[in-house]
Short mmCIF file of N, CA and C in Angstrom, two decimals:
data_model
loop_
_atom_site.label_atom_id
_atom_site.label_comp_id
_atom_site.label_asym_id
_atom_site.label_seq_id
_atom_site.Cartn_x
_atom_site.Cartn_y
_atom_site.Cartn_z
N MET A 684 0.64 -1.21 0.10
CA MET A 684 -0.22 0.17 -0.03
C MET A 684 0.71 1.41 0.09
N GLN A 685 2.04 1.23 0.72
CA GLN A 685 2.93 2.65 1.12
C GLN A 685 3.67 2.75 -0.57
N GLN A 686 3.99 1.60 -1.22
CA GLN A 686 4.69 1.91 -2.58
C GLN A 686 3.79 2.42 -3.44
N ILE A 687 2.39 2.21 -3.81
CA ILE A 687 1.35 2.64 -4.32
C ILE A 687 1.50 4.38 -3.97
N LEU A 688 1.43 4.41 -2.70
CA LEU A 688 1.27 5.91 -2.33
C LEU A 688 2.66 6.70 -2.61
N ASP A 689 3.40 5.84 -2.48
CA ASP A 689 4.73 6.71 -3.14
C ASP A 689 4.73 6.91 -4.84
N ASP A 690 4.30 5.69 -5.22
CA ASP A 690 4.25 5.87 -7.13
C ASP A 690 3.40 7.00 -7.47
N PHE A 691 2.19 7.23 -6.38
CA PHE A 691 1.17 8.10 -7.07
C PHE A 691 1.64 9.83 -6.61
N THR A 692 2.42 9.96 -5.53
CA THR A 692 3.14 11.21 -5.27
C THR A 692 4.35 11.58 -6.01
N GLU A 693 5.05 10.38 -6.48
CA GLU A 693 6.07 10.58 -7.34
C GLU A 693 5.57 11.10 -8.58
N GLU A 694 4.25 10.63 -9.16
CA GLU A 694 3.39 10.93 -10.31
C GLU A 694 2.97 12.57 -10.39
N GLU A 695 2.55 12.96 -9.31
CA GLU A 695 2.40 14.25 -8.83
C GLU A 695 3.27 15.20 -8.96
N LYS A 696 4.49 14.62 -8.52
CA LYS A 696 5.32 15.72 -8.56
C LYS A 696 6.19 16.14 -10.10
N ASN A 697 6.14 14.80 -11.09
CA ASN A 697 6.41 14.71 -12.11
C ASN A 697 5.57 15.64 -13.05
N ASN A 698 4.28 15.95 -12.79
CA ASN A 698 3.60 16.39 -13.57
C ASN A 698 3.26 18.03 -13.56
N TYR A 699 3.92 18.31 -12.40
CA TYR A 699 4.36 20.10 -12.02
C TYR A 699 5.57 20.43 -13.11
N PRO A 700 5.24 21.57 -13.70
CA PRO A 700 6.38 22.22 -14.46
C PRO A 700 7.57 22.44 -13.87
N ILE A 701 8.70 22.25 -14.13
CA ILE A 701 9.77 23.06 -13.20
C ILE A 701 10.78 23.74 -14.05
N GLU A 702 10.67 25.42 -13.09
CA GLU A 702 11.48 26.11 -13.71
C GLU A 702 12.64 26.69 -13.10
N GLN A 703 13.54 26.88 -13.63
CA GLN A 703 14.57 27.55 -12.78
C GLN A 703 14.40 29.08 -12.03
N ASP A 704 14.65 29.02 -10.76
CA ASP A 704 14.72 30.18 -10.51
C ASP A 704 16.04 31.19 -10.34
N ASP A 705 16.36 31.95 -11.69
CA ASP A 705 17.20 32.11 -11.98
C ASP A 705 16.71 33.97 -12.48
N SER A 706 17.69 34.54 -11.83
CA SER A 706 17.13 36.06 -12.23
C SER A 706 18.32 36.65 -13.27
N PHE A 707 18.91 35.89 -14.21
CA PHE A 707 19.58 36.27 -15.30
C PHE A 707 18.90 36.03 -16.57
N THR A 708 18.80 36.56 -17.66
CA THR A 708 17.92 36.42 -18.57
C THR A 708 18.99 35.12 -19.46
N PRO A 709 18.12 34.57 -20.54
CA PRO A 709 19.08 33.47 -21.16
C PRO A 709 20.29 34.11 -21.99
N ASP A 710 20.21 35.45 -22.54
CA ASP A 710 21.11 35.86 -23.03
C ASP A 710 22.86 36.24 -22.16
N GLN A 711 21.83 36.70 -20.90
CA GLN A 711 22.95 37.04 -19.83
C GLN A 711 23.63 35.70 -19.58
N ILE A 712 23.09 34.30 -19.47
CA ILE A 712 23.50 33.07 -19.11
C ILE A 712 24.60 32.55 -19.96
N GLU A 713 23.86 32.96 -21.40
CA GLU A 713 24.83 32.48 -22.38
C GLU A 713 26.23 33.41 -22.51
N ALA A 714 26.18 34.60 -22.10
CA ALA A 714 27.49 35.18 -21.92
C ALA A 714 28.41 35.09 -20.81
N ILE A 715 27.39 34.38 -20.00
CA ILE A 715 28.53 34.35 -18.50
C ILE A 715 29.47 32.52 -19.02
N LEU A 716 28.45 32.17 -19.18
CA LEU A 716 29.00 30.85 -20.00
C LEU A 716 30.24 31.19 -20.81
N GLU A 717 30.05 31.59 -22.23
CA GLU A 717 31.33 31.93 -22.98
C GLU A 717 32.05 32.72 -22.08
N HIS A 718 32.13 33.57 -21.59
CA HIS A 718 33.03 34.28 -20.70
C HIS A 718 33.95 33.21 -19.79
N LYS A 719 33.25 32.12 -19.34
CA LYS A 719 33.53 31.27 -18.50
C LYS A 719 34.57 30.26 -19.14
N LYS A 720 33.93 29.75 -20.55
CA LYS A 720 34.96 29.13 -21.37
C LYS A 720 36.13 30.00 -21.77
N LEU A 721 36.17 31.25 -22.25
CA LEU A 721 37.37 31.72 -22.21
C LEU A 721 38.20 32.06 -21.25
N ALA A 722 37.76 32.01 -19.95
CA ALA A 722 38.36 32.04 -18.63
C ALA A 722 39.33 30.69 -18.44
N GLU A 723 38.57 29.63 -18.68
CA GLU A 723 39.35 28.06 -18.95
C GLU A 723 39.94 28.03 -19.52
N LYS A 724 40.01 28.59 -20.86
CA LYS A 724 40.93 28.24 -22.04
C LYS A 724 42.25 29.11 -21.61
N LYS A 725 42.07 30.64 -20.88
CA LYS A 725 43.02 31.27 -20.66
C LYS A 725 43.95 30.70 -19.49
N ILE A 726 43.03 30.05 -18.75
CA ILE A 726 43.87 29.24 -17.26
C ILE A 726 44.82 28.26 -18.10
N ALA A 727 43.98 27.22 -18.83
CA ALA A 727 44.70 26.27 -19.37
C ALA A 727 45.86 26.61 -20.41
N LYS A 728 45.90 27.75 -20.89
CA LYS A 728 46.79 28.21 -21.60
C LYS A 728 48.48 28.55 -20.80
N ASN A 729 47.55 29.11 -19.72
CA ASN A 729 48.69 29.53 -18.46
C ASN A 729 49.32 28.34 -17.76
N ASN A 730 48.59 27.55 -17.45
CA ASN A 730 49.21 26.24 -17.19
C ASN A 730 50.03 25.17 -18.04
N SER A 731 49.55 25.52 -19.10
CA SER A 731 50.61 24.99 -19.94
C SER A 731 52.08 25.71 -20.02
N VAL A 732 52.25 26.81 -20.37
CA VAL A 732 53.30 27.85 -20.33
C VAL A 732 54.02 27.57 -18.87
N LEU A 733 53.78 27.54 -17.74
CA LEU A 733 54.15 27.16 -16.52
C LEU A 733 54.85 26.10 -16.49
N ARG A 734 53.87 25.04 -17.19
CA ARG A 734 54.64 23.50 -17.11
C ARG A 734 55.74 23.42 -18.14
N GLY A 735 55.72 23.99 -19.26
CA GLY A 735 56.64 24.18 -20.13
C GLY A 735 57.93 24.95 -19.61
N LEU A 736 57.67 25.98 -18.86
CA LEU A 736 58.77 26.47 -17.81
C LEU A 736 59.20 26.03 -16.95
N GLU A 737 58.70 25.14 -16.11
CA GLU A 737 59.09 23.66 -15.30
C GLU A 737 59.83 22.80 -16.22
N THR A 738 59.23 22.60 -16.77
CA THR A 738 60.14 20.91 -17.74
C THR A 738 61.37 21.98 -17.76
N PHE A 739 61.71 23.23 -18.81
CA PHE A 739 62.51 23.87 -19.32
C PHE A 739 63.92 23.97 -18.12
N PHE A 740 63.26 24.54 -17.17
CA PHE A 740 64.27 24.49 -15.72
C PHE A 740 64.59 23.33 -15.34
N TRP A 741 63.95 22.20 -15.01
CA TRP A 741 64.48 20.96 -14.97
C TRP A 741 65.36 20.43 -15.76
N GLY A 742 64.97 20.64 -16.89
CA GLY A 742 65.86 20.11 -18.23
C GLY A 742 67.22 20.38 -18.06
N ILE A 743 67.28 21.99 -18.42
CA ILE A 743 68.78 22.61 -17.91
C ILE A 743 69.46 22.54 -16.67
N SER A 744 68.56 22.50 -15.29
CA SER A 744 69.33 22.18 -14.30
C SER A 744 70.12 20.76 -14.07
N SER A 745 69.04 19.79 -15.21
CA SER A 745 69.52 18.50 -14.77
C SER A 745 70.75 18.40 -15.70
N TYR A 746 70.66 18.88 -17.22
CA TYR A 746 72.06 18.83 -17.82
C TYR A 746 73.28 19.59 -17.36
N SER A 747 72.92 20.62 -16.83
CA SER A 747 73.91 21.36 -16.02
C SER A 747 74.61 20.30 -14.87
N LEU A 748 73.91 19.64 -14.07
CA LEU A 748 74.38 18.63 -13.08
C LEU A 748 75.29 17.53 -13.74
N CYS A 749 74.54 17.16 -14.49
CA CYS A 749 75.01 15.96 -15.26
C CYS A 749 76.61 16.11 -15.98
N LYS A 750 76.62 17.29 -16.41
CA LYS A 750 78.06 17.89 -17.14
C LYS A 750 78.93 17.93 -16.26
N TRP A 751 78.51 18.36 -15.01
CA TRP A 751 79.43 18.94 -13.68
C TRP A 751 79.77 17.30 -13.25
N LEU A 752 78.81 16.77 -13.05
CA LEU A 752 79.44 15.16 -12.44
C LEU A 752 80.31 14.51 -13.47
N ILE A 753 80.03 14.82 -14.19
CA ILE A 753 81.14 13.93 -15.55
C ILE A 753 82.01 14.47 -15.63
N LEU A 754 82.43 15.57 -15.80
CA LEU A 754 83.51 16.51 -15.81
C LEU A 754 84.74 16.34 -14.52
N ASN A 755 83.87 16.41 -13.32
CA ASN A 755 84.50 16.51 -11.85
C ASN A 755 85.09 14.93 -11.82
N LEU A 756 84.09 14.12 -12.01
CA LEU A 756 84.31 12.52 -11.77
C LEU A 756 84.93 11.61 -12.42
N GLY A 757 84.97 12.12 -13.92
CA GLY A 757 85.41 11.24 -14.77
C GLY A 757 84.08 10.20 -15.37
N THR A 758 84.72 9.04 -15.60
CA THR A 758 83.69 7.79 -15.83
C THR A 758 83.24 7.31 -14.67
N ASN A 759 83.73 7.79 -13.54
CA ASN A 759 82.71 7.25 -12.36
C ASN A 759 81.34 8.12 -12.44
N GLY A 760 81.71 9.13 -12.84
CA GLY A 760 80.47 10.20 -12.97
C GLY A 760 79.28 9.83 -13.68
N ILE A 761 79.46 9.00 -14.17
CA ILE A 761 78.49 8.69 -15.64
C ILE A 761 77.15 8.09 -14.97
N SER A 762 77.60 7.03 -14.16
CA SER A 762 76.42 6.27 -13.45
C SER A 762 75.59 7.22 -12.75
N LEU A 763 76.31 8.01 -11.95
CA LEU A 763 75.33 9.10 -10.86
C LEU A 763 74.73 10.48 -11.99
N ALA A 764 75.12 10.45 -13.11
CA ALA A 764 74.36 11.62 -14.21
C ALA A 764 73.33 10.70 -14.42
N VAL A 765 73.31 9.51 -15.09
CA VAL A 765 72.23 9.08 -15.55
C VAL A 765 71.27 8.78 -14.55
N ALA A 766 71.53 8.42 -13.31
CA ALA A 766 70.65 8.23 -11.78
C ALA A 766 70.31 9.76 -12.08
N LEU A 767 70.71 10.80 -11.83
CA LEU A 767 70.09 11.96 -11.75
C LEU A 767 69.21 12.48 -12.54
N ALA A 768 69.39 11.93 -14.18
CA ALA A 768 68.49 12.16 -15.12
C ALA A 768 67.42 11.48 -15.13
N LEU A 769 67.21 10.53 -14.54
CA LEU A 769 66.34 9.82 -14.27
C LEU A 769 65.30 10.21 -12.92
N ILE A 770 65.99 10.65 -12.08
CA ILE A 770 65.09 11.13 -11.25
C ILE A 770 64.50 12.38 -11.47
N THR A 771 65.44 13.22 -12.26
CA THR A 771 64.65 14.59 -12.45
C THR A 771 63.38 14.27 -13.51
N ASN A 772 63.83 13.13 -14.69
CA ASN A 772 62.80 12.98 -15.59
C ASN A 772 61.53 12.29 -14.42
N GLN A 773 61.69 11.67 -13.46
CA GLN A 773 60.60 11.36 -12.40
C GLN A 773 59.73 12.34 -12.02
N ILE A 774 60.73 13.51 -11.61
CA ILE A 774 59.88 14.81 -10.76
C ILE A 774 59.29 15.36 -12.27
N VAL A 775 59.89 15.59 -13.22
CA VAL A 775 58.79 16.40 -14.40
C VAL A 775 57.89 15.51 -14.80
N ASN A 776 57.82 14.21 -15.01
CA ASN A 776 56.49 13.55 -15.48
C ASN A 776 55.45 13.00 -14.46
N ARG A 777 55.49 14.14 -13.50
CA ARG A 777 54.78 13.46 -12.00
C ARG A 777 53.46 13.63 -12.49
N ASP A 778 53.16 14.10 -13.52
CA ASP A 778 51.38 14.14 -13.86
C ASP A 778 50.65 13.06 -13.61
N CYS A 779 50.98 11.92 -13.47
CA CYS A 779 50.72 10.66 -13.84
C CYS A 779 49.82 10.69 -12.03
N LEU A 780 50.37 11.23 -11.16
CA LEU A 780 49.83 11.47 -9.81
C LEU A 780 48.21 12.03 -10.26
N ASP A 781 48.32 13.14 -10.84
CA ASP A 781 47.12 13.66 -11.08
C ASP A 781 46.02 12.82 -11.79
N SER A 782 46.57 11.96 -12.50
CA SER A 782 45.23 11.19 -13.29
C SER A 782 45.23 10.30 -12.45
N PHE A 783 45.28 9.85 -11.44
CA PHE A 783 45.38 8.64 -10.54
C PHE A 783 43.86 9.14 -9.56
N ASN A 784 42.65 8.58 -9.97
CA ASN A 784 41.64 8.85 -8.88
C ASN A 784 41.38 7.02 -8.16
N LEU A 785 40.46 7.73 -6.96
CA LEU A 785 40.41 6.45 -6.37
C LEU A 785 38.82 6.97 -5.90
N ASN A 786 37.63 6.25 -6.19
CA ASN A 786 36.48 6.36 -5.98
C ASN A 786 35.65 5.58 -5.79
N ARG A 787 34.40 5.89 -5.13
CA ARG A 787 33.58 5.02 -4.67
C ARG A 787 32.13 4.88 -5.14
N LYS A 788 31.80 3.84 -5.82
CA LYS A 788 30.53 4.14 -6.59
C LYS A 788 29.79 3.16 -6.18
N ASP A 789 28.53 2.83 -5.86
CA ASP A 789 27.80 1.69 -5.63
C ASP A 789 28.09 0.76 -4.71
N GLY A 790 29.10 1.31 -3.65
CA GLY A 790 29.75 0.39 -2.62
C GLY A 790 30.72 0.05 -2.91
N GLN A 791 31.23 0.06 -4.50
CA GLN A 791 32.15 -0.61 -5.12
C GLN A 791 33.70 0.54 -5.34
N TRP A 792 34.89 0.13 -4.86
CA TRP A 792 35.94 1.38 -5.12
C TRP A 792 36.31 0.88 -6.34
N GLU A 793 36.68 2.24 -7.07
CA GLU A 793 36.73 2.47 -8.88
C GLU A 793 38.13 2.88 -8.74
N THR A 794 39.13 2.19 -9.60
CA THR A 794 40.13 3.28 -9.43
C THR A 794 40.57 3.78 -11.17
N THR A 795 41.14 4.76 -11.58
CA THR A 795 41.62 5.06 -12.82
C THR A 795 43.00 5.23 -12.95
N GLY A 796 43.68 5.43 -14.14
CA GLY A 796 45.09 5.97 -14.04
C GLY A 796 45.96 5.19 -13.40
N MET A 797 45.43 3.48 -12.97
CA MET A 797 46.59 2.76 -12.40
C MET A 797 47.81 2.70 -13.38
N ASP A 798 47.83 2.36 -14.41
CA ASP A 798 48.81 2.43 -15.35
C ASP A 798 49.86 3.10 -15.09
N LYS A 799 49.69 4.37 -15.42
CA LYS A 799 50.36 5.47 -15.27
C LYS A 799 51.14 5.72 -13.74
N LEU A 800 50.21 5.46 -12.84
CA LEU A 800 50.76 5.14 -11.39
C LEU A 800 51.66 3.93 -11.48
N PHE A 801 51.59 2.77 -11.70
CA PHE A 801 52.81 1.70 -11.65
C PHE A 801 53.78 2.18 -12.86
N LYS A 802 53.74 2.87 -13.79
CA LYS A 802 54.72 3.42 -14.64
C LYS A 802 55.43 4.06 -13.64
N PHE A 803 54.88 5.07 -13.07
CA PHE A 803 55.67 6.32 -11.98
C PHE A 803 56.28 5.84 -11.23
N ILE A 804 55.59 4.51 -10.27
CA ILE A 804 56.47 3.84 -9.02
C ILE A 804 57.52 3.19 -9.77
N PHE A 805 57.66 2.21 -10.56
CA PHE A 805 58.79 1.49 -11.60
C PHE A 805 59.41 2.39 -11.76
N GLY A 806 59.44 3.58 -12.32
CA GLY A 806 60.37 4.61 -12.67
C GLY A 806 61.33 5.32 -11.24
N VAL A 807 60.21 5.49 -10.30
CA VAL A 807 61.23 5.98 -8.98
C VAL A 807 61.84 4.52 -8.72
N PHE A 808 61.55 3.40 -8.65
CA PHE A 808 62.33 2.46 -7.83
C PHE A 808 63.43 2.11 -8.82
N ALA A 809 63.37 2.13 -10.19
CA ALA A 809 64.46 2.21 -11.07
C ALA A 809 65.65 3.18 -10.90
N SER A 810 65.14 4.57 -10.79
CA SER A 810 65.89 5.68 -10.71
C SER A 810 66.42 5.38 -9.53
N ALA A 811 65.72 4.82 -8.34
CA ALA A 811 66.41 5.14 -7.01
C ALA A 811 67.48 4.00 -6.95
N PHE A 812 67.36 2.63 -7.37
CA PHE A 812 68.68 2.07 -8.09
C PHE A 812 69.70 2.31 -8.38
N VAL A 813 69.57 2.41 -9.56
CA VAL A 813 70.40 3.10 -10.46
C VAL A 813 71.52 4.11 -9.32
N ALA A 814 70.74 4.82 -8.72
CA ALA A 814 71.41 6.65 -7.65
C ALA A 814 72.01 5.25 -6.92
N TRP A 815 71.29 4.50 -5.88
CA TRP A 815 72.08 3.74 -5.18
C TRP A 815 73.22 3.11 -5.42
N SER A 816 73.41 2.57 -6.54
CA SER A 816 74.57 1.91 -7.43
C SER A 816 75.45 2.69 -7.55
N SER A 817 75.04 3.61 -8.28
CA SER A 817 76.19 4.79 -8.27
C SER A 817 76.64 5.73 -7.56
N ILE A 818 75.79 6.08 -6.47
CA ILE A 818 76.55 6.41 -5.08
C ILE A 818 77.33 5.39 -4.48
N GLY A 819 77.09 4.00 -4.60
CA GLY A 819 78.04 3.26 -4.14
C GLY A 819 79.46 2.87 -4.84
N ASN A 820 79.28 3.05 -6.22
CA ASN A 820 80.65 3.22 -6.80
C ASN A 820 81.33 4.39 -6.47
N PHE A 821 80.56 5.69 -6.19
CA PHE A 821 81.43 6.63 -5.75
C PHE A 821 81.97 6.95 -4.46
N VAL A 822 81.49 5.97 -3.61
CA VAL A 822 81.75 6.13 -2.51
C VAL A 822 83.22 4.97 -2.48
N GLY A 823 83.22 3.82 -3.40
CA GLY A 823 83.76 2.91 -3.27
C GLY A 823 85.27 3.89 -4.10
N MET A 824 84.97 4.51 -4.82
CA MET A 824 86.37 5.66 -5.46
C MET A 824 86.76 6.15 -4.54
N VAL A 825 85.89 6.50 -3.77
CA VAL A 825 86.65 7.58 -2.65
C VAL A 825 87.55 7.04 -1.81
N GLN A 826 87.00 5.65 -1.48
CA GLN A 826 87.94 5.05 -0.19
C GLN A 826 89.35 4.84 -1.27
N ASP A 827 88.96 4.03 -2.27
CA ASP A 827 90.15 3.58 -2.98
C ASP A 827 90.92 4.54 -3.31
N SER A 828 90.78 6.13 -3.80
CA SER A 828 91.79 6.75 -3.76
C SER A 828 92.26 7.75 -2.40
N LYS A 829 91.60 7.02 -1.22
CA LYS A 829 92.21 7.24 0.28
C LYS A 829 93.14 6.80 0.44
N ALA A 830 92.97 5.00 -0.23
CA ALA A 830 93.89 4.26 0.42
C ALA A 830 95.46 3.98 -0.48
N THR A 831 94.76 4.80 -1.92
CA THR A 831 96.01 4.62 -3.01
C THR A 831 97.07 6.18 -2.27
N TYR A 832 96.34 7.18 -1.73
CA TYR A 832 96.97 8.53 -1.29
C TYR A 832 98.13 8.16 0.02
N ASN A 833 97.20 7.00 0.76
CA ASN A 833 98.04 6.92 2.29
C ASN A 833 99.15 5.87 1.50
N VAL A 834 98.74 4.86 0.70
CA VAL A 834 100.55 4.28 0.34
C VAL A 834 101.22 5.39 -0.28
N LEU A 835 100.81 6.33 -1.17
CA LEU A 835 101.84 6.72 -1.88
C LEU A 835 102.45 7.74 -0.63
N ASN A 836 101.88 8.48 0.10
CA ASN A 836 101.93 9.21 1.31
C ASN A 836 103.26 8.21 1.89
N SER A 837 102.82 7.37 2.40
CA SER A 837 103.90 6.29 3.23
C SER A 837 105.08 5.88 2.57
N ALA A 838 105.27 5.90 1.35
CA ALA A 838 106.21 5.74 0.18
C ALA A 838 107.02 6.86 0.23
N ILE A 839 106.39 8.06 -0.15
CA ILE A 839 107.16 9.29 0.05
C ILE A 839 108.07 9.77 1.32
N GLU A 840 107.04 9.52 2.47
CA GLU A 840 107.85 9.42 3.98
C GLU A 840 108.70 8.71 4.24
N GLU A 841 108.30 7.12 3.59
CA GLU A 841 109.99 6.38 3.79
C GLU A 841 111.26 6.69 3.02
N PHE A 842 110.83 7.42 1.40
CA PHE A 842 111.93 8.01 0.79
C PHE A 842 112.72 9.22 1.53
N ASN A 843 111.87 9.87 1.95
CA ASN A 843 112.53 10.85 2.63
C ASN A 843 113.06 10.69 3.95
N SER A 844 112.69 9.44 4.60
CA SER A 844 113.77 8.82 5.59
C SER A 844 115.11 8.68 5.05
N TYR A 845 115.33 8.27 3.61
CA TYR A 845 116.52 7.88 3.58
C TYR A 845 117.57 8.68 3.30
N SER A 846 118.86 8.61 3.66
CA SER A 846 119.74 9.80 3.71
C SER A 846 119.97 10.12 2.31
N ASN A 847 120.48 11.19 1.84
CA ASN A 847 120.74 11.63 0.26
C ASN A 847 121.63 10.67 -0.38
N LYS A 848 122.32 9.92 -0.23
CA LYS A 848 123.18 8.89 -0.84
C LYS A 848 122.44 8.25 -1.46
N GLN A 849 121.17 7.47 -0.33
CA GLN A 849 120.43 6.38 -1.00
C GLN A 849 118.83 6.67 -1.37
N GLN A 850 118.89 7.91 -1.56
CA GLN A 850 117.71 9.07 -2.18
C GLN A 850 118.27 8.85 -3.85
N GLU A 851 119.57 9.21 -4.16
CA GLU A 851 120.12 9.48 -5.27
C GLU A 851 120.24 8.11 -5.91
N GLU A 852 120.64 6.72 -5.58
CA GLU A 852 120.46 5.57 -5.71
C GLU A 852 119.52 5.24 -6.30
N ALA A 853 118.30 5.13 -5.41
CA ALA A 853 117.01 4.72 -5.32
C ALA A 853 116.19 5.68 -6.90
N ILE A 854 116.97 7.16 -6.69
CA ILE A 854 116.25 7.55 -7.77
C ILE A 854 117.01 6.91 -9.68
N LYS A 855 118.00 7.11 -9.34
CA LYS A 855 118.61 6.35 -10.43
C LYS A 855 118.09 5.07 -10.86
N GLY A 856 117.96 3.84 -9.71
CA GLY A 856 117.34 2.84 -9.78
C GLY A 856 115.98 3.18 -10.63
N PHE A 857 115.18 3.94 -10.19
CA PHE A 857 114.02 3.92 -10.91
C PHE A 857 114.20 4.38 -12.15
N VAL A 858 114.91 5.57 -12.60
CA VAL A 858 115.23 5.75 -14.02
C VAL A 858 115.67 4.92 -14.74
N MET A 859 116.87 3.81 -14.30
CA MET A 859 117.23 2.57 -14.98
C MET A 859 116.09 1.81 -15.37
N GLY A 860 115.78 1.14 -14.57
CA GLY A 860 114.14 0.64 -14.30
C GLY A 860 113.09 1.21 -15.43
N GLY A 861 112.94 2.24 -15.45
CA GLY A 861 111.83 2.99 -16.54
C GLY A 861 112.28 2.73 -17.67
N SER A 862 113.92 3.09 -18.02
CA SER A 862 114.41 3.15 -19.43
C SER A 862 114.58 1.85 -19.98
N ALA A 863 114.53 0.73 -18.98
CA ALA A 863 114.70 -0.62 -19.34
C ALA A 863 113.17 -1.22 -19.84
N VAL A 864 112.11 -0.49 -19.42
CA VAL A 864 110.66 -0.89 -19.38
C VAL A 864 110.71 -0.32 -20.96
N VAL A 865 111.02 0.80 -21.23
CA VAL A 865 110.33 1.65 -22.13
C VAL A 865 111.61 0.68 -23.61
N LEU A 866 112.78 0.58 -23.46
CA LEU A 866 113.43 -0.30 -23.96
C LEU A 866 112.99 -1.60 -24.46
N ILE A 867 112.49 -2.49 -24.01
CA ILE A 867 111.72 -3.74 -24.00
C ILE A 867 110.08 -3.50 -24.94
N ILE A 868 109.80 -2.21 -24.46
CA ILE A 868 108.49 -2.27 -25.08
C ILE A 868 108.88 -1.69 -26.68
N PHE A 869 109.90 -0.67 -27.23
CA PHE A 869 109.96 -0.51 -28.53
C PHE A 869 110.96 -1.74 -28.91
N VAL A 870 111.40 -2.60 -28.50
CA VAL A 870 111.96 -3.66 -29.08
C VAL A 870 110.70 -4.80 -29.52
N ALA A 871 109.92 -4.92 -28.71
CA ALA A 871 108.77 -5.66 -28.84
C ALA A 871 107.50 -5.08 -29.95
N LYS A 872 108.02 -3.62 -30.05
CA LYS A 872 106.90 -3.22 -31.27
C LYS A 872 107.88 -3.31 -32.56
N GLY A 873 108.88 -3.48 -32.78
CA GLY A 873 109.73 -3.62 -33.88
C GLY A 873 109.85 -4.76 -34.19
N LYS A 874 109.18 -5.88 -33.39
CA LYS A 874 109.55 -6.97 -34.13
C LYS A 874 108.24 -7.27 -34.35
N SER A 875 107.23 -7.26 -34.23
CA SER A 875 106.06 -7.21 -34.84
C SER A 875 105.45 -6.33 -35.70
#
């Protein structure tokens, strides 16, 4: 019985004409909508210009840092420069976070943009792995440099502890040994 009454009252509601309570005329409403479209177009254009400037900034700064790393660290800086470029790429391409949405419809969770989110997460992990390994290589290079410096420093201190006569003999021995190595190389090249 209640359902019949609900259906009847709904039919009565649908029979009444519905008019919008608006103080604007249709021409004014059309002008407002046109102005809104122009404003949204201008905002989108400004956002794209800002996005381009941001991409340009990140590109120039990434290039400069990579060049600095390679020039200062040599071949050991290449992997660190690649890691820096990958991380910068992830910063610039973060728009996938904006396209990811999690909504609840009819008691079910619905997601959109998961593929872009997975690509972003995979890119972050890959760049973090490359960065971690390159930083490890750099730290190893620093430790090797310190060890080489300590060995050379102790050899120089040992050489300085010799008397003048022993130093002259050691220098003569190094020169004779070096000239023998050079002579062997020239002889080997001449035979081949």
